[in-house]
Amino acid sequence: MVGGGQLARMTHQAAVALGQSLRVLAASPDEPAPQVAPDVVLGDHDEIDDLRRVATGAHVLTFDHEGVPTEHLLALQAEGVTVNPPPQALLYAQDKLAMRRRLAELGAPVPGYAEIESVDDVRAFWERYPGAVVLKAVRGGYDGRGVWLPDSLDEALSVAAAQLEAGVSLLAEQRVELARELSAMVARSPFGQGAAWPVVETVQRNGQCAVVLAPAPGLSDDEAAFAESLALRLANELGVVGVMAVELFQTPSGEMLVNELAMRPHNSGHWSMNGCVTSQFEQHLRAVLDYPLGDTAATAPLTVMANVLGAPVNPEMSVDERLHHLMARMPEAHVHMYGKEFRPDRKVGHINIVGALDGDRDDPAYVAELRERAERAAHWMATAEWTDGWSVHG
């Protein structure tokens, strides 16, 4: 697996259970995956020789991020390395403009968009969608980075001029009126078998995923079937092998539009580690190794995942002590820490809370109570402060 982050770390955990050995290409030994994986190659994913070193003798090469140059993957593929997902598919998760064009060709619902090569292109797009424009870097942006939401034409022109001068390729997209954001995760094997998890609702804060509600409350059977079938069709049409997340915008009228694609395990699938028959990490391995895919059914009416995001100031209480108190107060919390240094807003772990089996995810009180517990646990792990004012000392 190229990349030594938390996705590689959790994929390693799944590999152990399957009797497999995951080799990791990491930039440094203190990244999340090298802390727990015995087979680590230190190197740079931008260097073809480092990619060759990690691929030598491996059955398949896969990824915990989309940052590997396409030309390197095509070269490895030509040398006989099995690359999953193949670079011909991964391109559409790396290049947002290529993704938009391909999805439009396939008839998938997408927002209005345009390539931006000059400030005049921004002015023309603004005239099409006055005041409802998003500017995005074509490559490299994530978690709100590489995305600009200008409030005026002058601001849009200024952003575009600065980014184009810096050599950043840009596209403009219609800013969609949102009711909420959804994610439809699927897996596809080289044999062509596909599997879809229940569609989930994702809650974003400052461009970052903060909370996931799985399955999405208030989503009709027809809406869920539309999103799942769309994601499965796209995986098949694009030739994806492995796990893919299709991030969706849902408008107040119920319409769904494709926001972005991720061809790897994804933050919106972390709930599956405790709330599903087959986790996204095991499924990704099954898919890239061409094993039969696992059951994707949810095991509870609702599971809530809350990300542990680094606090503005790291608390004096150690992570171990925080974990001790959380386990004592909330024994039902499933804790997943990544071994990362705490920094403001950095994803350092997540908490899963699995709902009672007699609950109803369309009951707002059930959803609110479960979400409050998950967010309370995540906030405690980040800040050593209980949101409800509770004190271990009485």
Coordinates of C-alpha atoms in Angstrom, one line a residue:
M1 CA 0.0 0.0 0.0
V2 CA 1.4 3.4 -1.1
G3 CA 1.0 5.8 1.8
G4 CA 1.7 5.3 5.5
G5 CA -1.3 7.2 7.0
Q6 CA -4.3 6.0 9.1
L7 CA -6.0 4.3 6.1
A8 CA -2.9 2.1 5.6
R9 CA -2.8 1.4 9.4
M10 CA -6.4 0.2 9.5
T11 CA -5.9 -1.8 6.3
H12 CA -3.0 -3.5 7.9
Q13 CA -5.3 -4.5 10.8
A14 CA -7.7 -6.0 8.3
A15 CA -4.9 -7.8 6.5
V16 CA -3.7 -9.5 9.7
A17 CA -7.1 -11.0 10.2
L18 CA -7.1 -12.4 6.6
G19 CA -3.6 -13.9 7.1
Q20 CA -2.2 -11.4 4.6
S21 CA 0.9 -9.2 4.9
L22 CA 0.7 -5.6 4.0
R23 CA 3.9 -3.8 2.9
V24 CA 3.7 0.0 3.3
L25 CA 5.5 2.7 1.4
A26 CA 5.8 5.5 4.0
A27 CA 7.7 8.8 4.1
S28 CA 8.8 8.4 7.7
P29 CA 8.8 5.7 10.4
D30 CA 6.6 7.7 12.7
E31 CA 3.6 7.8 10.4
P32 CA 0.5 5.8 11.6
A33 CA 1.1 2.6 9.5
P34 CA 4.8 2.1 10.1
Q35 CA 4.2 2.2 13.9
V36 CA 2.3 -1.1 13.6
A37 CA 3.3 -2.8 10.3
P38 CA 6.5 -4.9 10.2
D39 CA 7.1 -4.5 6.5
V40 CA 7.8 -0.9 5.7
V41 CA 9.7 0.7 2.8
L42 CA 10.7 4.3 3.5
G43 CA 10.5 6.4 0.4
D44 CA 8.7 9.0 -1.7
H45 CA 5.6 8.2 -3.7
D46 CA 6.7 10.7 -6.3
E47 CA 9.8 8.6 -7.1
I48 CA 9.4 5.7 -9.5
D49 CA 12.3 3.8 -8.0
D50 CA 10.7 3.9 -4.5
L51 CA 7.4 2.6 -6.0
R52 CA 9.3 -0.2 -7.7
R53 CA 10.9 -1.1 -4.4
V54 CA 7.6 -1.4 -2.6
A55 CA 6.0 -3.3 -5.5
T56 CA 8.7 -5.9 -5.9
G57 CA 7.4 -9.3 -5.0
A58 CA 3.9 -8.0 -4.1
H59 CA 0.8 -9.5 -5.4
V60 CA -0.9 -6.1 -5.9
L61 CA -0.1 -2.4 -5.4
T62 CA -2.8 -0.3 -3.9
F63 CA -3.2 3.1 -2.2
D64 CA -4.2 5.1 0.9
H65 CA -4.1 8.3 -1.0
E66 CA -4.5 9.5 -4.7
G67 CA -1.2 11.4 -4.9
V68 CA 0.9 9.0 -6.9
P69 CA 1.8 10.4 -10.4
T70 CA -0.3 8.7 -13.1
E71 CA 2.7 8.3 -15.4
H72 CA 4.6 6.3 -12.7
L73 CA 1.6 3.9 -12.3
L74 CA 1.3 3.4 -16.0
A75 CA 5.1 2.6 -16.1
L76 CA 4.7 0.0 -13.3
Q77 CA 1.6 -1.5 -15.0
A78 CA 3.7 -1.8 -18.2
E79 CA 6.4 -3.6 -16.2
G80 CA 3.8 -6.2 -15.1
V81 CA 2.8 -4.8 -11.7
T82 CA -0.8 -5.3 -10.8
V83 CA -2.1 -1.8 -9.8
N84 CA -5.5 -1.7 -8.1
P85 CA -7.3 0.6 -8.7
P86 CA -5.7 0.8 -12.1
P87 CA -4.3 4.2 -13.1
Q88 CA -6.9 4.5 -15.9
A89 CA -9.5 4.6 -13.2
L90 CA -7.6 6.4 -10.4
L91 CA -7.2 9.4 -12.8
Y92 CA -10.8 10.3 -12.1
A93 CA -10.1 10.6 -8.4
Q94 CA -6.9 12.6 -9.0
D95 CA -8.0 15.1 -11.6
K96 CA -11.3 16.8 -10.8
L97 CA -11.7 18.3 -14.3
A98 CA -11.2 14.8 -15.9
M99 CA -13.7 13.5 -13.4
R100 CA -16.3 16.1 -14.3
R101 CA -16.0 15.5 -18.0
R102 CA -16.1 11.7 -17.7
L103 CA -19.1 11.8 -15.4
A104 CA -20.9 14.1 -17.7
E105 CA -20.2 11.7 -20.6
L106 CA -21.7 8.9 -18.6
G107 CA -24.8 10.9 -17.8
A108 CA -24.2 11.1 -14.1
P109 CA -25.8 14.1 -12.4
V110 CA -23.2 16.8 -11.8
P111 CA -23.2 20.5 -11.0
G112 CA -22.4 23.0 -13.8
Y113 CA -18.6 23.3 -14.3
A114 CA -16.0 24.9 -16.5
E115 CA -12.2 24.8 -16.9
I116 CA -10.6 28.1 -15.8
E117 CA -7.7 29.2 -17.9
S118 CA -8.0 33.0 -17.3
V119 CA -9.9 35.5 -15.2
D120 CA -12.2 36.0 -18.2
D121 CA -13.3 32.4 -17.8
V122 CA -14.2 33.2 -14.2
R123 CA -16.2 36.3 -15.3
A124 CA -18.1 34.2 -17.9
F125 CA -18.9 31.5 -15.4
W126 CA -20.0 34.0 -12.8
E127 CA -22.5 35.4 -15.3
R128 CA -24.0 31.9 -15.7
Y129 CA -24.3 31.3 -11.9
P130 CA -24.3 34.7 -10.3
G131 CA -23.0 34.5 -6.7
A132 CA -23.1 30.7 -6.7
V133 CA -19.6 29.8 -7.8
V134 CA -16.9 27.5 -6.3
L135 CA -13.3 27.5 -7.5
K136 CA -11.3 24.3 -7.1
A137 CA -7.8 23.2 -7.7
V138 CA -7.9 20.5 -10.4
R139 CA -5.4 18.3 -8.5
G140 CA -4.4 17.9 -4.9
G141 CA -7.1 19.5 -2.8
Y142 CA -8.8 17.7 0.1
D143 CA -10.4 18.4 3.5
G144 CA -11.4 21.9 2.3
R145 CA -7.9 22.8 1.0
G146 CA -7.8 23.8 -2.7
V147 CA -11.4 25.0 -2.5
W148 CA -12.5 28.6 -2.6
L149 CA -16.0 30.0 -2.0
P150 CA -15.9 33.6 -3.2
D151 CA -18.6 35.9 -2.1
S152 CA -18.2 38.4 -4.9
L153 CA -17.0 38.5 -8.5
D154 CA -14.0 40.6 -7.4
E155 CA -13.0 38.0 -4.9
A156 CA -13.4 35.2 -7.4
L157 CA -11.2 37.1 -9.9
S158 CA -8.6 37.8 -7.3
V159 CA -8.4 34.1 -6.2
A160 CA -8.2 32.9 -9.8
A161 CA -5.5 35.4 -10.7
A162 CA -3.4 34.4 -7.7
Q163 CA -3.8 30.7 -8.2
L164 CA -3.2 30.7 -12.0
E165 CA -0.1 32.9 -11.5
A166 CA 1.1 30.2 -9.0
G167 CA 0.7 27.5 -11.7
V168 CA -2.4 25.9 -10.1
S169 CA -4.9 24.5 -12.6
L170 CA -8.4 25.5 -11.8
L171 CA -12.0 24.7 -12.5
A172 CA -15.2 26.5 -11.5
E173 CA -18.3 24.7 -10.3
Q174 CA -21.8 25.7 -9.6
R175 CA -22.3 26.2 -5.8
V176 CA -25.2 23.9 -5.1
E177 CA -27.9 24.7 -2.5
L178 CA -27.5 21.9 0.0
A179 CA -29.9 20.1 2.2
R180 CA -27.1 17.7 3.3
E181 CA -24.1 15.7 2.0
L182 CA -24.2 11.9 1.4
S183 CA -21.7 9.3 0.6
A184 CA -22.4 6.1 -1.4
M185 CA -19.5 3.6 -0.9
V186 CA -19.1 0.6 -3.1
A187 CA -16.4 -2.0 -3.8
R188 CA -15.7 -3.8 -7.1
S189 CA -13.4 -6.8 -7.8
P190 CA -11.4 -7.5 -11.0
F191 CA -13.9 -10.3 -11.6
G192 CA -16.6 -7.6 -11.8
Q193 CA -18.4 -8.4 -8.6
G194 CA -19.8 -5.3 -6.9
A195 CA -21.1 -4.5 -3.4
A196 CA -22.7 -1.4 -1.9
W197 CA -22.8 -0.3 1.7
P198 CA -25.9 1.6 2.9
V199 CA -25.7 5.3 1.9
V200 CA -24.6 7.5 4.8
E201 CA -25.0 11.2 5.7
T202 CA -21.8 13.1 6.2
V203 CA -21.6 16.3 8.4
Q204 CA -18.8 18.7 7.3
R205 CA -17.2 21.4 9.4
N206 CA -14.7 23.8 7.8
G207 CA -14.5 21.6 4.8
Q208 CA -13.7 18.5 6.9
C209 CA -15.8 15.5 7.6
A210 CA -16.7 15.6 11.3
V211 CA -19.6 13.2 11.7
V212 CA -21.1 10.3 9.7
L213 CA -24.6 8.9 10.3
A214 CA -24.9 5.4 8.9
P215 CA -27.3 4.6 7.2
A216 CA -28.5 8.1 6.4
P217 CA -31.6 9.0 8.4
G218 CA -34.6 10.1 6.5
L219 CA -33.4 8.7 3.2
S220 CA -36.2 6.9 1.3
D221 CA -35.7 3.5 -0.2
D222 CA -35.9 5.0 -3.7
E223 CA -33.3 7.6 -2.9
A224 CA -30.9 5.0 -1.4
A225 CA -31.4 2.7 -4.4
F226 CA -30.6 5.5 -6.8
A227 CA -27.4 6.5 -5.0
E228 CA -26.2 2.9 -4.6
S229 CA -26.9 1.9 -8.2
L230 CA -25.3 5.1 -9.5
A231 CA -22.1 4.4 -7.5
L232 CA -22.0 0.7 -8.7
R233 CA -22.5 1.8 -12.3
L234 CA -19.7 4.4 -12.0
A235 CA -17.4 1.9 -10.5
N236 CA -18.1 -0.5 -13.4
E237 CA -17.9 2.1 -16.1
L238 CA -14.6 3.6 -14.8
G239 CA -13.0 0.2 -14.2
V240 CA -12.5 0.7 -10.5
V241 CA -10.9 -2.2 -8.5
G242 CA -11.2 -1.8 -4.7
V243 CA -13.3 0.5 -2.6
M244 CA -14.7 3.8 -4.0
A245 CA -16.7 6.6 -2.3
V246 CA -19.0 8.7 -4.3
E247 CA -19.6 11.9 -2.4
L248 CA -23.0 13.4 -3.2
F249 CA -24.8 16.7 -2.7
Q250 CA -28.5 16.4 -1.9
T251 CA -30.6 19.5 -2.6
P252 CA -33.7 20.6 -0.8
S253 CA -35.8 19.1 -3.6
G254 CA -34.1 15.7 -3.0
E255 CA -32.0 15.8 -6.2
M256 CA -28.5 14.2 -5.9
L257 CA -25.4 15.5 -7.6
V258 CA -22.0 13.9 -7.6
N259 CA -19.4 16.0 -5.8
E260 CA -16.2 14.0 -5.8
L261 CA -14.8 10.4 -6.1
A262 CA -12.3 8.7 -3.8
M263 CA -10.8 5.4 -4.9
R264 CA -9.6 4.0 -1.6
P265 CA -10.9 3.5 1.9
H266 CA -12.6 6.7 3.0
N267 CA -13.5 8.7 6.1
S268 CA -17.2 8.2 5.3
G269 CA -16.7 4.4 5.6
H270 CA -15.0 4.2 9.1
W271 CA -18.4 3.4 10.7
S272 CA -18.2 0.0 8.9
M273 CA -15.5 -1.1 11.3
N274 CA -18.1 -1.6 14.1
G275 CA -21.5 -1.1 12.5
C276 CA -21.4 -3.4 9.5
V277 CA -20.8 -7.1 8.6
T278 CA -17.7 -6.3 6.5
S279 CA -15.6 -3.3 7.1
Q280 CA -14.4 -1.1 4.2
F281 CA -10.8 -2.1 5.0
E282 CA -11.4 -5.8 4.7
Q283 CA -13.5 -5.3 1.7
H284 CA -10.8 -3.2 0.0
L285 CA -8.4 -6.1 0.5
R286 CA -11.0 -8.6 -0.8
A287 CA -11.5 -6.5 -3.9
V288 CA -7.9 -5.8 -4.9
L289 CA -7.0 -9.5 -4.2
D290 CA -10.0 -10.7 -6.2
Y291 CA -11.6 -12.6 -3.3
P292 CA -15.4 -12.8 -3.2
L293 CA -16.7 -9.7 -1.6
G294 CA -18.2 -9.6 1.9
D295 CA -21.7 -8.7 3.2
T296 CA -22.2 -5.0 3.5
A297 CA -25.3 -5.0 5.6
A298 CA -25.5 -2.7 8.6
T299 CA -25.7 -4.5 12.0
A300 CA -27.7 -1.8 13.8
P301 CA -30.4 0.7 12.8
L302 CA -27.8 3.5 13.1
T303 CA -24.1 3.8 13.8
V304 CA -22.5 7.3 14.3
M305 CA -18.9 8.0 13.6
A306 CA -17.3 11.1 15.0
N307 CA -13.8 12.2 14.1
V308 CA -11.3 13.1 16.8
L309 CA -9.9 16.4 15.5
G310 CA -6.9 18.0 17.2
A311 CA -7.8 20.9 19.6
P312 CA -6.5 24.4 19.2
V313 CA -4.4 23.7 22.3
N314 CA -3.3 20.2 23.1
P315 CA -4.5 19.3 26.7
E316 CA -2.0 18.5 29.4
M317 CA -3.8 15.2 30.2
S318 CA -2.2 12.4 28.2
V319 CA -4.0 10.5 25.5
D320 CA -3.7 7.4 27.6
E321 CA -5.4 9.0 30.6
R322 CA -8.1 10.4 28.4
L323 CA -8.7 7.0 27.0
H324 CA -8.9 5.5 30.5
H325 CA -11.6 8.0 31.5
L326 CA -13.6 7.5 28.3
M327 CA -13.6 3.7 28.7
A328 CA -14.8 4.0 32.3
R329 CA -17.6 6.4 31.4
M330 CA -18.6 5.2 28.0
P331 CA -17.7 1.5 27.7
E332 CA -19.9 1.2 24.5
A333 CA -17.6 3.6 22.6
H334 CA -15.4 2.0 19.9
V335 CA -12.2 3.9 19.9
H336 CA -9.8 4.1 16.9
M337 CA -6.7 6.2 17.5
Y338 CA -4.1 6.7 14.7
G339 CA -0.9 7.2 16.6
K340 CA -0.6 10.8 15.2
E341 CA 0.7 13.9 16.9
F342 CA -2.1 16.2 17.9
R343 CA -2.3 19.4 15.9
P344 CA -5.3 21.8 15.5
D345 CA -8.0 20.2 13.3
R346 CA -5.8 17.2 12.4
K347 CA -7.7 13.9 12.2
V348 CA -6.1 11.8 14.9
G349 CA -8.7 9.2 15.5
H350 CA -12.4 8.4 15.4
I351 CA -15.1 7.1 17.7
N352 CA -17.9 4.7 16.6
I353 CA -21.1 4.4 18.6
V354 CA -23.4 1.6 17.5
G355 CA -27.1 2.2 18.2
A356 CA -29.5 0.0 20.1
L357 CA -31.1 -2.7 17.9
D358 CA -34.7 -1.5 18.8
G359 CA -34.0 2.0 17.6
D360 CA -35.4 3.8 14.5
R361 CA -33.0 6.0 12.5
D362 CA -36.0 8.0 11.3
D363 CA -36.7 9.0 14.9
P364 CA -35.0 12.3 15.5
A365 CA -34.6 11.7 19.2
Y366 CA -32.8 8.4 18.6
V367 CA -30.5 10.0 16.1
A368 CA -29.8 13.0 18.3
E369 CA -29.0 10.9 21.4
L370 CA -26.6 8.6 19.5
R371 CA -24.9 11.5 17.8
E372 CA -24.5 13.4 21.0
R373 CA -22.7 10.4 22.6
A374 CA -20.4 10.0 19.7
E375 CA -19.5 13.7 19.5
R376 CA -19.1 13.9 23.3
A377 CA -16.6 11.0 23.2
A378 CA -14.6 12.4 20.3
H379 CA -14.5 15.9 21.9
W380 CA -13.3 14.4 25.1
M381 CA -10.5 12.5 23.3
A382 CA -9.5 15.8 21.6
T383 CA -9.7 18.3 24.4
A384 CA -10.0 16.4 27.8
E385 CA -13.2 18.3 28.3
W386 CA -16.7 16.8 28.6
T387 CA -19.3 18.7 26.6
D388 CA -21.9 18.0 29.2
G389 CA -19.8 19.4 32.1
W390 CA -19.3 16.0 33.7
S391 CA -16.4 15.6 36.1
V392 CA -14.6 12.4 37.1
H393 CA -14.1 14.0 40.5
G394 CA -17.8 14.5 41.1

